[in-house]
């Protein structure tokens, strides 16, 4: 703990409970990014990229290790949304196809799915939640039995709550039904162990800046090896494909067919360093510590009059959401910010299928990570008590 905090300069500055928004960079990540920018300024961007090629390759290998994949199954993109969109808009969806979604669906994904529906004529089918507020596996099984079901889109950990959807069970059901499983692992990556074989997903997407503690402007896409040759990306460039003759091109063999030639080399290196940092602590250890810290947040907040914890789910994670009676979520966030504490707000426009149905227009989100201390949680509870009393 002391070592983790010493390697995180931001710990000295703020009470940061916004790791689900963007975590605090570890010093080695910061050094790697700044170091590469300096190299670019000294020897030139192309030359610096050549010199750093092994570090960039290392990023693919590290991400592959993190999720139990092969480096050839990984593409680096500038966000999780870009990664998810690249995959989703490239998959072969036909007019009669049914695409199953859940109430945890993320705003950007939902917009893209509506666009997909408009473009292809496919049908979006909502699979209801169970009594715990997570995807109902029996309802999913029934929906999968329809022969026109082509794909299941699931958010592993929704942005607006502390629950963990039963992704392994969803993957098993999809596998049995022979249906593509696309997993948005944006909020689970970096806070718990993930294994794509166990998850049974065809596609997995994640961002760099959240629990992975990488730089902003980074994300990645995993696509299962056997699928890649059959999925031509909606957009290609001269990195994703080769212009082989005046009227011909060949798409590259690996997942990098979903990338673009131009990219930020410094942040790609930084992302790899962040993944190595997480692997260094161990994802099991991170998950264990985070679960206990987040339980500590929920216990403290539940004891404050006028504060309601809004988390659902059987299995919970590092994210906690709550509301304060008589005070809007943005106002709570602003009061905390004025006291040096960072949280974020999730509004209905990010979670249309979930928050309005629960009678909520917004929730305050406090997200811990392994660098958070019990002492910080006490201070946080004191701050929230004062806000709730005012
Ligand atoms: C943050 C988030 C995203 C989007 O990630 P970006 O890197 O900002 O595109 C997608 N899904 C979920 C569940 C998220 O929380």
Tab-separated table of C-alpha atoms and ligand atoms in Angstrom:
chain	number	residue	atom	x	y	z
A	1	UNK	CA	0.000	0.000	0.000
A	2	UNK	CA	2.702	2.433	0.955
A	3	UNK	CA	4.629	1.527	-2.163
A	4	UNK	CA	1.531	1.864	-4.356
A	5	UNK	CA	0.773	5.293	-2.927
A	6	UNK	CA	4.377	6.419	-3.145
A	7	UNK	CA	4.257	5.513	-6.847
A	8	UNK	CA	1.127	7.643	-7.284
A	9	UNK	CA	1.979	11.343	-6.914
A	10	UNK	CA	-1.713	12.352	-7.117
A	11	UNK	CA	-2.440	10.635	-3.777
A	12	UNK	CA	-0.791	13.602	-2.058
A	13	UNK	CA	-3.018	16.104	-3.842
A	14	UNK	CA	-6.573	14.818	-3.785
A	15	UNK	CA	-8.971	12.383	-2.183
A	16	UNK	CA	-9.566	10.667	-5.481
A	17	UNK	CA	-12.694	8.513	-5.608
A	18	UNK	CA	-13.052	8.749	-9.363
A	19	UNK	CA	-10.985	5.794	-10.582
A	20	UNK	CA	-13.975	4.680	-12.672
A	21	UNK	CA	-13.787	8.036	-14.458
A	22	UNK	CA	-10.035	8.358	-14.816
A	23	UNK	CA	-7.595	6.952	-12.270
A	24	UNK	CA	-4.426	8.665	-11.060
A	25	UNK	CA	-1.417	7.770	-13.223
A	26	UNK	CA	1.348	5.761	-11.574
A	27	UNK	CA	4.744	7.467	-11.857
A	28	UNK	CA	6.196	4.821	-14.257
A	29	UNK	CA	3.303	5.453	-16.684
A	30	UNK	CA	3.839	9.202	-16.515
A	31	UNK	CA	7.587	8.753	-17.054
A	32	UNK	CA	7.048	6.487	-20.065
A	33	UNK	CA	4.650	8.920	-21.769
A	34	UNK	CA	6.678	12.053	-21.081
A	35	UNK	CA	9.903	10.232	-21.972
A	36	UNK	CA	8.614	9.306	-25.389
A	37	UNK	CA	7.321	12.829	-26.096
A	38	UNK	CA	10.770	14.128	-25.215
A	39	UNK	CA	12.380	11.607	-27.555
A	40	UNK	CA	10.009	12.710	-30.343
A	41	UNK	CA	11.008	16.327	-29.794
A	42	UNK	CA	14.694	15.404	-29.875
A	43	UNK	CA	15.023	12.954	-32.772
A	44	UNK	CA	11.737	13.197	-34.708
A	45	UNK	CA	8.412	11.416	-34.428
A	46	UNK	CA	9.046	8.677	-37.009
A	47	UNK	CA	12.525	7.987	-35.677
A	48	UNK	CA	11.270	7.889	-32.093
A	49	UNK	CA	8.547	5.429	-33.105
A	50	UNK	CA	11.185	3.166	-34.691
A	51	UNK	CA	13.279	3.310	-31.539
A	52	UNK	CA	10.250	2.543	-29.357
A	53	UNK	CA	8.888	-0.294	-31.516
A	54	UNK	CA	9.778	-2.987	-28.942
A	55	UNK	CA	7.976	-1.089	-26.149
A	56	UNK	CA	4.867	-0.738	-28.305
A	57	UNK	CA	4.952	-4.466	-29.119
A	58	UNK	CA	5.237	-5.074	-25.402
A	59	UNK	CA	1.905	-3.256	-24.924
A	60	UNK	CA	0.115	-5.824	-27.129
A	61	UNK	CA	1.766	-8.688	-25.261
A	62	UNK	CA	0.892	-7.195	-21.858
A	63	UNK	CA	-2.769	-6.674	-22.747
A	64	UNK	CA	-2.875	-10.214	-24.145
A	65	UNK	CA	-1.502	-11.521	-20.845
A	66	UNK	CA	-4.008	-9.409	-18.884
A	67	UNK	CA	-7.036	-11.005	-20.577
A	68	UNK	CA	-5.670	-14.411	-21.547
A	69	UNK	CA	-5.509	-13.685	-25.283
A	70	UNK	CA	-2.830	-13.709	-27.981
A	71	UNK	CA	-1.086	-10.473	-29.040
A	72	UNK	CA	-2.464	-11.009	-32.585
A	73	UNK	CA	-5.997	-10.745	-31.161
A	74	UNK	CA	-5.451	-7.207	-29.806
A	75	UNK	CA	-5.951	-3.858	-31.566
A	76	UNK	CA	-5.052	-0.551	-29.930
A	77	UNK	CA	-7.545	2.281	-30.379
A	78	UNK	CA	-7.943	5.729	-28.884
A	79	UNK	CA	-10.914	4.818	-26.685
A	80	UNK	CA	-13.147	1.949	-25.694
A	81	UNK	CA	-15.971	3.510	-27.659
A	82	UNK	CA	-13.874	3.562	-30.826
A	83	UNK	CA	-12.934	-0.068	-30.238
A	84	UNK	CA	-16.521	-1.134	-29.588
A	85	UNK	CA	-17.847	0.781	-32.598
A	86	UNK	CA	-15.179	-0.610	-34.915
A	87	UNK	CA	-16.152	-4.139	-33.941
A	88	UNK	CA	-19.900	-3.660	-33.831
A	89	UNK	CA	-20.218	-1.829	-37.142
A	90	UNK	CA	-17.985	-4.403	-38.846
A	91	UNK	CA	-19.794	-7.546	-37.688
A	92	UNK	CA	-22.101	-9.120	-40.270
A	93	UNK	CA	-25.555	-8.082	-39.046
A	94	UNK	CA	-28.505	-8.811	-41.361
A	95	UNK	CA	-32.010	-7.318	-41.481
A	96	UNK	CA	-33.690	-10.298	-39.777
A	97	UNK	CA	-31.078	-10.516	-37.001
A	98	UNK	CA	-31.970	-10.012	-33.359
A	99	UNK	CA	-29.384	-8.232	-31.212
A	100	UNK	CA	-29.879	-8.775	-27.480
A	101	UNK	CA	-29.062	-5.953	-25.088
A	102	UNK	CA	-29.513	-5.438	-21.353
A	103	UNK	CA	-30.467	-2.595	-19.031
A	104	UNK	CA	-26.809	-1.998	-18.224
A	105	UNK	CA	-26.176	-0.773	-21.784
A	106	UNK	CA	-23.865	2.236	-21.902
A	107	UNK	CA	-24.979	5.481	-23.579
A	108	UNK	CA	-22.479	5.435	-26.454
A	109	UNK	CA	-23.134	1.745	-27.152
A	110	UNK	CA	-26.893	2.319	-27.135
A	111	UNK	CA	-26.582	5.163	-29.648
A	112	UNK	CA	-24.374	2.999	-31.875
A	113	UNK	CA	-26.844	0.118	-31.599
A	114	UNK	CA	-29.742	2.375	-32.602
A	115	UNK	CA	-27.652	3.515	-35.556
A	116	UNK	CA	-26.912	-0.128	-36.404
A	117	UNK	CA	-30.617	-0.861	-36.274
A	118	UNK	CA	-31.327	2.066	-38.603
A	119	UNK	CA	-28.621	0.979	-41.042
A	120	UNK	CA	-29.172	-2.794	-41.110
A	121	UNK	CA	-32.810	-3.177	-40.094
A	122	UNK	CA	-31.833	-5.538	-37.284
A	123	UNK	CA	-34.019	-5.808	-34.208
A	124	UNK	CA	-32.800	-4.717	-30.769
A	125	UNK	CA	-34.281	-6.905	-28.053
A	126	UNK	CA	-34.028	-5.968	-24.375
A	127	UNK	CA	-33.310	-8.841	-21.980
A	128	UNK	CA	-34.768	-7.916	-18.594
A	129	UNK	CA	-32.890	-7.764	-15.306
A	130	UNK	CA	-33.442	-10.258	-12.517
A	131	UNK	CA	-34.382	-9.343	-8.933
A	132	UNK	CA	-30.765	-8.331	-8.239
A	133	UNK	CA	-30.747	-5.751	-11.039
A	134	UNK	CA	-28.386	-7.763	-13.225
A	135	UNK	CA	-29.097	-9.530	-16.513
A	136	UNK	CA	-31.695	-12.282	-16.053
A	137	UNK	CA	-30.039	-15.492	-17.246
A	138	UNK	CA	-33.319	-17.354	-17.705
A	139	UNK	CA	-34.727	-14.527	-19.831
A	140	UNK	CA	-31.480	-14.559	-21.793
A	141	UNK	CA	-31.709	-18.288	-22.389
A	142	UNK	CA	-35.251	-17.898	-23.735
A	143	UNK	CA	-34.183	-15.030	-26.016
A	144	UNK	CA	-31.205	-17.058	-27.283
A	145	UNK	CA	-33.516	-19.905	-28.294
A	146	UNK	CA	-34.852	-17.750	-31.160
A	147	UNK	CA	-32.925	-18.758	-34.298
A	148	UNK	CA	-32.698	-15.149	-35.485
A	149	UNK	CA	-30.649	-14.124	-32.459
A	150	UNK	CA	-27.243	-13.185	-33.846
A	151	UNK	CA	-25.492	-11.303	-31.087
A	152	UNK	CA	-25.526	-10.455	-27.375
A	153	UNK	CA	-24.138	-7.137	-26.160
A	154	UNK	CA	-23.340	-7.011	-22.451
A	155	UNK	CA	-21.749	-4.398	-20.204
A	156	UNK	CA	-19.737	-6.310	-17.609
A	157	UNK	CA	-19.746	-3.559	-14.977
A	158	UNK	CA	-22.198	-0.752	-15.734
A	159	UNK	CA	-20.950	2.795	-15.469
A	160	UNK	CA	-23.897	3.697	-13.186
A	161	UNK	CA	-23.583	1.046	-10.482
A	162	UNK	CA	-21.487	-1.282	-8.412
A	163	UNK	CA	-22.761	-4.554	-9.811
A	164	UNK	CA	-20.822	-7.117	-11.825
A	165	UNK	CA	-22.934	-8.807	-14.495
A	166	UNK	CA	-22.573	-12.628	-14.645
A	167	UNK	CA	-20.484	-12.474	-17.834
A	168	UNK	CA	-19.111	-16.018	-17.568
A	169	UNK	CA	-22.634	-17.474	-17.465
A	170	UNK	CA	-23.724	-15.210	-20.326
A	171	UNK	CA	-20.718	-16.395	-22.323
A	172	UNK	CA	-21.549	-20.021	-21.651
A	173	UNK	CA	-25.152	-19.557	-22.820
A	174	UNK	CA	-23.994	-17.712	-25.956
A	175	UNK	CA	-21.511	-20.456	-26.740
A	176	UNK	CA	-24.178	-23.135	-26.369
A	177	UNK	CA	-26.500	-21.171	-28.655
A	178	UNK	CA	-23.743	-20.382	-31.183
A	179	UNK	CA	-24.357	-16.642	-30.794
A	180	UNK	CA	-21.699	-13.894	-30.862
A	181	UNK	CA	-20.970	-12.375	-27.463
A	182	UNK	CA	-19.653	-8.797	-27.359
A	183	UNK	CA	-18.462	-7.744	-23.907
A	184	UNK	CA	-17.913	-4.133	-22.846
A	185	UNK	CA	-15.309	-4.635	-20.115
A	186	UNK	CA	-14.541	-0.951	-19.722
A	187	UNK	CA	-15.175	-0.821	-15.983
A	188	UNK	CA	-14.024	-4.329	-15.109
A	189	UNK	CA	-10.621	-4.281	-16.826
A	190	UNK	CA	-7.936	-3.410	-14.302
A	191	UNK	CA	-10.068	-4.028	-11.216
A	192	UNK	CA	-10.599	-7.803	-11.513
A	193	UNK	CA	-9.075	-10.787	-13.321
A	194	UNK	CA	-10.466	-11.386	-16.829
A	195	UNK	CA	-9.945	-14.354	-19.101
A	196	UNK	CA	-11.448	-14.332	-22.577
A	197	UNK	CA	-11.593	-18.141	-22.779
A	198	UNK	CA	-13.521	-18.327	-19.540
A	199	UNK	CA	-15.737	-15.404	-20.588
A	200	UNK	CA	-16.408	-16.986	-23.963
A	201	UNK	CA	-16.610	-13.619	-25.679
A	202	UNK	CA	-15.985	-13.012	-29.377
A	203	UNK	CA	-15.162	-9.366	-28.742
A	204	UNK	CA	-14.024	-7.520	-25.620
A	205	UNK	CA	-13.389	-3.796	-25.369
A	206	UNK	CA	-11.821	-1.648	-22.664
A	207	UNK	CA	-10.406	1.775	-22.021
A	208	UNK	CA	-6.971	2.662	-20.663
A	209	UNK	CA	-7.685	5.504	-18.275
A	210	UNK	CA	-10.078	3.874	-15.790
A	211	UNK	CA	-9.096	1.004	-13.470
A	212	UNK	CA	-6.092	0.164	-15.651
A	213	UNK	CA	-4.608	3.556	-14.701
A	214	UNK	CA	-3.283	4.220	-18.196
A	215	UNK	CA	-3.161	7.543	-20.046
A	216	UNK	CA	-6.277	9.172	-21.448
A	217	UNK	CA	-6.952	8.613	-25.143
A	218	UNK	CA	-6.235	4.882	-25.050
A	219	UNK	CA	-8.376	1.786	-25.432
A	220	UNK	CA	-8.198	-1.672	-26.893
A	221	UNK	CA	-10.189	-4.243	-28.792
A	222	UNK	CA	-9.892	-8.007	-28.453
A	223	UNK	CA	-11.332	-10.155	-31.217
A	224	UNK	CA	-11.194	-13.946	-31.165
A	225	UNK	CA	-8.621	-15.258	-33.637
A	226	UNK	CA	-10.926	-17.450	-35.728
A	227	UNK	CA	-13.279	-14.529	-36.389
A	228	UNK	CA	-10.748	-11.923	-37.496
A	229	UNK	CA	-10.297	-13.116	-41.125
A	230	UNK	CA	-14.082	-12.981	-41.644
A	231	UNK	CA	-14.658	-9.497	-40.265
A	232	UNK	CA	-13.648	-6.729	-42.625
A	233	UNK	CA	-13.449	-3.412	-40.750
A	234	UNK	CA	-15.907	-0.712	-41.852
A	235	UNK	CA	-12.948	1.613	-42.361
A	236	UNK	CA	-9.533	0.677	-43.685
A	237	UNK	CA	-6.308	2.572	-44.226
A	238	UNK	CA	-2.806	1.671	-45.373
A	239	UNK	CA	-1.922	0.194	-41.978
A	240	UNK	CA	-5.048	-1.987	-41.803
A	241	UNK	CA	-4.673	-3.081	-45.427
A	242	UNK	CA	-2.101	-3.077	-48.236
A	243	UNK	CA	-2.778	-1.466	-51.607
A	244	UNK	CA	-1.509	-4.403	-53.650
A	245	UNK	CA	-2.416	-3.235	-57.170
A	246	UNK	CA	-4.171	-0.261	-58.778
A	247	UNK	CA	-7.600	-1.782	-58.088
A	248	UNK	CA	-6.831	-4.154	-55.217
A	249	UNK	CA	-6.120	-4.258	-51.522
A	250	UNK	CA	-5.476	-6.946	-48.940
A	251	UNK	CA	-6.593	-6.620	-45.363
A	252	UNK	CA	-4.013	-7.589	-42.765
A	253	UNK	CA	-4.402	-10.884	-40.937
A	254	UNK	CA	-4.380	-9.855	-37.302
A	255	UNK	CA	-6.625	-7.697	-35.105
A	256	UNK	CA	-4.586	-4.638	-36.076
A	257	UNK	CA	-6.816	-4.459	-39.152
A	258	UNK	CA	-9.090	-2.428	-36.846
A	259	UNK	CA	-6.407	0.191	-36.163
A	260	UNK	CA	-5.346	3.301	-38.047
A	261	UNK	CA	-1.837	4.146	-39.118
A	262	UNK	CA	-1.673	7.441	-37.255
A	263	UNK	CA	-1.733	7.118	-33.493
A	264	UNK	CA	-0.239	8.461	-30.303
A	265	UNK	CA	2.883	6.383	-29.676
A	266	UNK	CA	3.584	7.856	-26.234
A	267	UNK	CA	0.215	6.867	-24.774
A	268	UNK	CA	0.408	3.405	-26.327
A	269	UNK	CA	3.685	2.858	-24.510
A	270	UNK	CA	2.134	4.307	-21.352
A	271	UNK	CA	-0.810	1.929	-21.618
A	272	UNK	CA	1.550	-1.049	-21.712
A	273	UNK	CA	3.395	0.214	-18.647
A	274	UNK	CA	0.050	0.630	-16.863
A	275	UNK	CA	-0.952	-2.947	-17.708
A	276	UNK	CA	2.396	-4.247	-16.458
A	277	UNK	CA	1.888	-2.223	-13.280
A	278	UNK	CA	-1.498	-3.896	-12.709
A	279	UNK	CA	-0.064	-7.339	-13.482
A	280	UNK	CA	2.737	-6.596	-11.041
A	281	UNK	CA	0.296	-6.150	-8.141
A	282	UNK	CA	-1.827	-9.049	-9.401
A	283	UNK	CA	-5.454	-8.741	-10.460
A	284	UNK	CA	-6.696	-11.124	-7.753
A	285	UNK	CA	-5.088	-8.998	-5.067
A	286	UNK	CA	-6.442	-5.793	-6.621
A	287	UNK	CA	-9.975	-7.221	-6.798
A	288	UNK	CA	-9.872	-8.425	-3.211
A	289	UNK	CA	-8.670	-5.109	-1.854
A	290	UNK	CA	-11.098	-3.071	-3.980
A	291	UNK	CA	-14.104	-5.146	-2.987
A	292	UNK	CA	-13.360	-4.669	0.663
A	293	UNK	CA	-12.718	-0.927	0.245
A	294	UNK	CA	-15.966	-0.435	-1.677
A	295	UNK	CA	-17.892	-2.384	0.960
A	296	UNK	CA	-16.374	0.078	3.422
A	297	UNK	CA	-17.752	2.989	1.377
A	298	UNK	CA	-21.238	1.437	1.278
A	299	UNK	CA	-21.249	0.711	5.011
A	300	UNK	CA	-20.168	4.252	5.863
A	301	UNK	CA	-22.618	5.931	3.447
A	302	UNK	CA	-25.555	3.747	4.540
A	303	UNK	CA	-25.081	4.969	8.105
A	304	UNK	CA	-25.538	8.630	7.126
A	305	UNK	CA	-29.120	9.951	7.481
A	306	UNK	CA	-30.433	11.284	4.152
A	307	UNK	CA	-27.978	9.261	2.066
A	308	UNK	CA	-29.115	6.267	-0.009
A	309	UNK	CA	-26.729	3.767	-1.562
A	310	UNK	CA	-28.038	2.795	-5.023
A	311	UNK	CA	-25.896	-0.215	-5.884
A	312	UNK	CA	-27.512	-3.409	-7.092
A	313	UNK	CA	-26.184	-6.845	-8.014
A	314	UNK	CA	-25.138	-10.035	-6.280
A	315	UNK	CA	-21.473	-9.460	-6.905
A	316	UNK	CA	-20.220	-5.930	-6.354
A	317	UNK	CA	-17.057	-4.097	-7.248
A	318	UNK	CA	-15.076	-0.906	-6.706
A	319	UNK	CA	-17.904	1.381	-7.823
A	320	UNK	CA	-20.443	2.791	-5.378
A	321	UNK	CA	-23.380	5.003	-6.313
A	322	UNK	CA	-25.540	7.056	-3.982
A	323	UNK	CA	-27.953	9.951	-3.720
A	324	UNK	CA	-28.471	12.606	-1.043
A	325	UNK	CA	-32.046	13.643	-0.106
A	326	UNK	CA	-32.935	17.110	-1.318
A	327	UNK	CA	-29.647	17.717	-3.105
A	328	UNK	CA	-28.879	17.042	-6.785
A	329	UNK	CA	-25.986	14.797	-7.746
A	330	UNK	CA	-24.091	17.655	-9.433
A	331	UNK	CA	-24.399	19.773	-6.293
A	332	UNK	CA	-23.042	16.920	-4.157
A	333	UNK	CA	-20.128	16.518	-6.527
A	334	UNK	CA	-19.401	20.272	-6.462
A	335	UNK	CA	-19.469	20.383	-2.632
A	336	UNK	CA	-17.072	17.439	-2.426
A	337	UNK	CA	-14.807	18.962	-5.047
A	338	UNK	CA	-14.598	22.165	-3.030
A	339	UNK	CA	-13.281	20.018	-0.165
A	340	UNK	CA	-10.652	18.307	-2.304
A	341	UNK	CA	-12.586	15.086	-2.957
A	342	UNK	CA	-13.213	13.810	-6.493
A	343	UNK	CA	-16.319	11.837	-7.413
A	344	UNK	CA	-18.337	11.787	-10.614
A	345	UNK	CA	-21.981	11.913	-11.599
A	346	UNK	CA	-23.800	9.493	-13.875
A	347	UNK	CA	-26.984	10.848	-15.415
A	348	UNK	CA	-29.856	9.163	-17.223
A	349	UNK	CA	-28.390	10.048	-20.642
A	350	UNK	CA	-25.616	7.522	-19.954
A	351	UNK	CA	-28.043	4.902	-18.646
A	352	UNK	CA	-31.508	5.422	-20.187
A	353	UNK	CA	-32.554	1.782	-19.733
A	354	UNK	CA	-31.698	1.738	-16.044
A	355	UNK	CA	-31.772	4.984	-14.022
A	356	UNK	CA	-35.188	6.404	-15.120
A	357	UNK	CA	-36.863	3.073	-14.381
A	358	UNK	CA	-35.455	3.245	-10.851
A	359	UNK	CA	-36.850	6.776	-10.514
A	360	UNK	CA	-33.383	8.321	-10.650
A	361	UNK	CA	-32.232	11.132	-12.914
A	362	UNK	CA	-28.645	11.010	-11.660
A	363	UNK	CA	-26.454	9.301	-9.082
A	364	UNK	CA	-23.164	10.279	-7.469
A	365	UNK	CA	-20.455	7.722	-8.210
A	366	UNK	CA	-17.587	7.123	-5.798
A	367	UNK	CA	-15.036	4.645	-7.095
A	368	UNK	CA	-12.122	3.368	-5.036
A	369	UNK	CA	-8.933	1.671	-6.195
A	370	UNK	CA	-6.199	-0.171	-4.337
A	371	UNK	CA	-4.377	3.089	-3.547
A	372	UNK	CA	-7.383	4.301	-1.529
A	373	UNK	CA	-6.968	4.094	2.273
A	374	UNK	CA	-9.462	3.465	5.093
A	375	UNK	CA	-8.480	6.868	6.472
A	376	UNK	CA	-9.568	8.455	3.177
A	377	UNK	CA	-12.883	6.636	3.411
A	378	UNK	CA	-13.423	8.060	6.914
A	379	UNK	CA	-12.685	11.563	5.639
A	380	UNK	CA	-15.035	11.002	2.716
A	381	UNK	CA	-17.846	9.869	5.017
A	382	UNK	CA	-17.333	12.942	7.192
A	383	UNK	CA	-17.584	15.198	4.140
A	384	UNK	CA	-20.742	13.492	2.866
A	385	UNK	CA	-22.323	13.684	6.363
A	386	UNK	CA	-21.710	17.433	6.464
A	387	UNK	CA	-23.241	17.859	2.979
A	388	UNK	CA	-26.269	15.748	3.863
A	389	UNK	CA	-26.869	17.722	7.079
A	390	UNK	CA	-26.564	21.172	5.452
B	1	LIG	C1	-16.362	4.662	-19.821
B	1	LIG	C2	-17.200	3.606	-20.434
B	1	LIG	C3	-17.178	3.395	-21.816
B	1	LIG	C4	-16.482	4.303	-22.778
B	1	LIG	O1	-15.094	4.347	-22.677
B	1	LIG	P1	-14.309	5.450	-23.512
B	1	LIG	O2	-12.879	5.069	-23.427
B	1	LIG	O3	-14.628	6.763	-22.880
B	1	LIG	O4	-14.822	5.408	-24.906
B	1	LIG	C5	-17.870	2.318	-22.306
B	1	LIG	N1	-18.573	1.500	-21.507
B	1	LIG	C6	-18.626	1.684	-20.175
B	1	LIG	C7	-19.398	0.723	-19.327
B	1	LIG	C8	-17.955	2.748	-19.593
B	1	LIG	O5	-18.043	2.947	-18.266
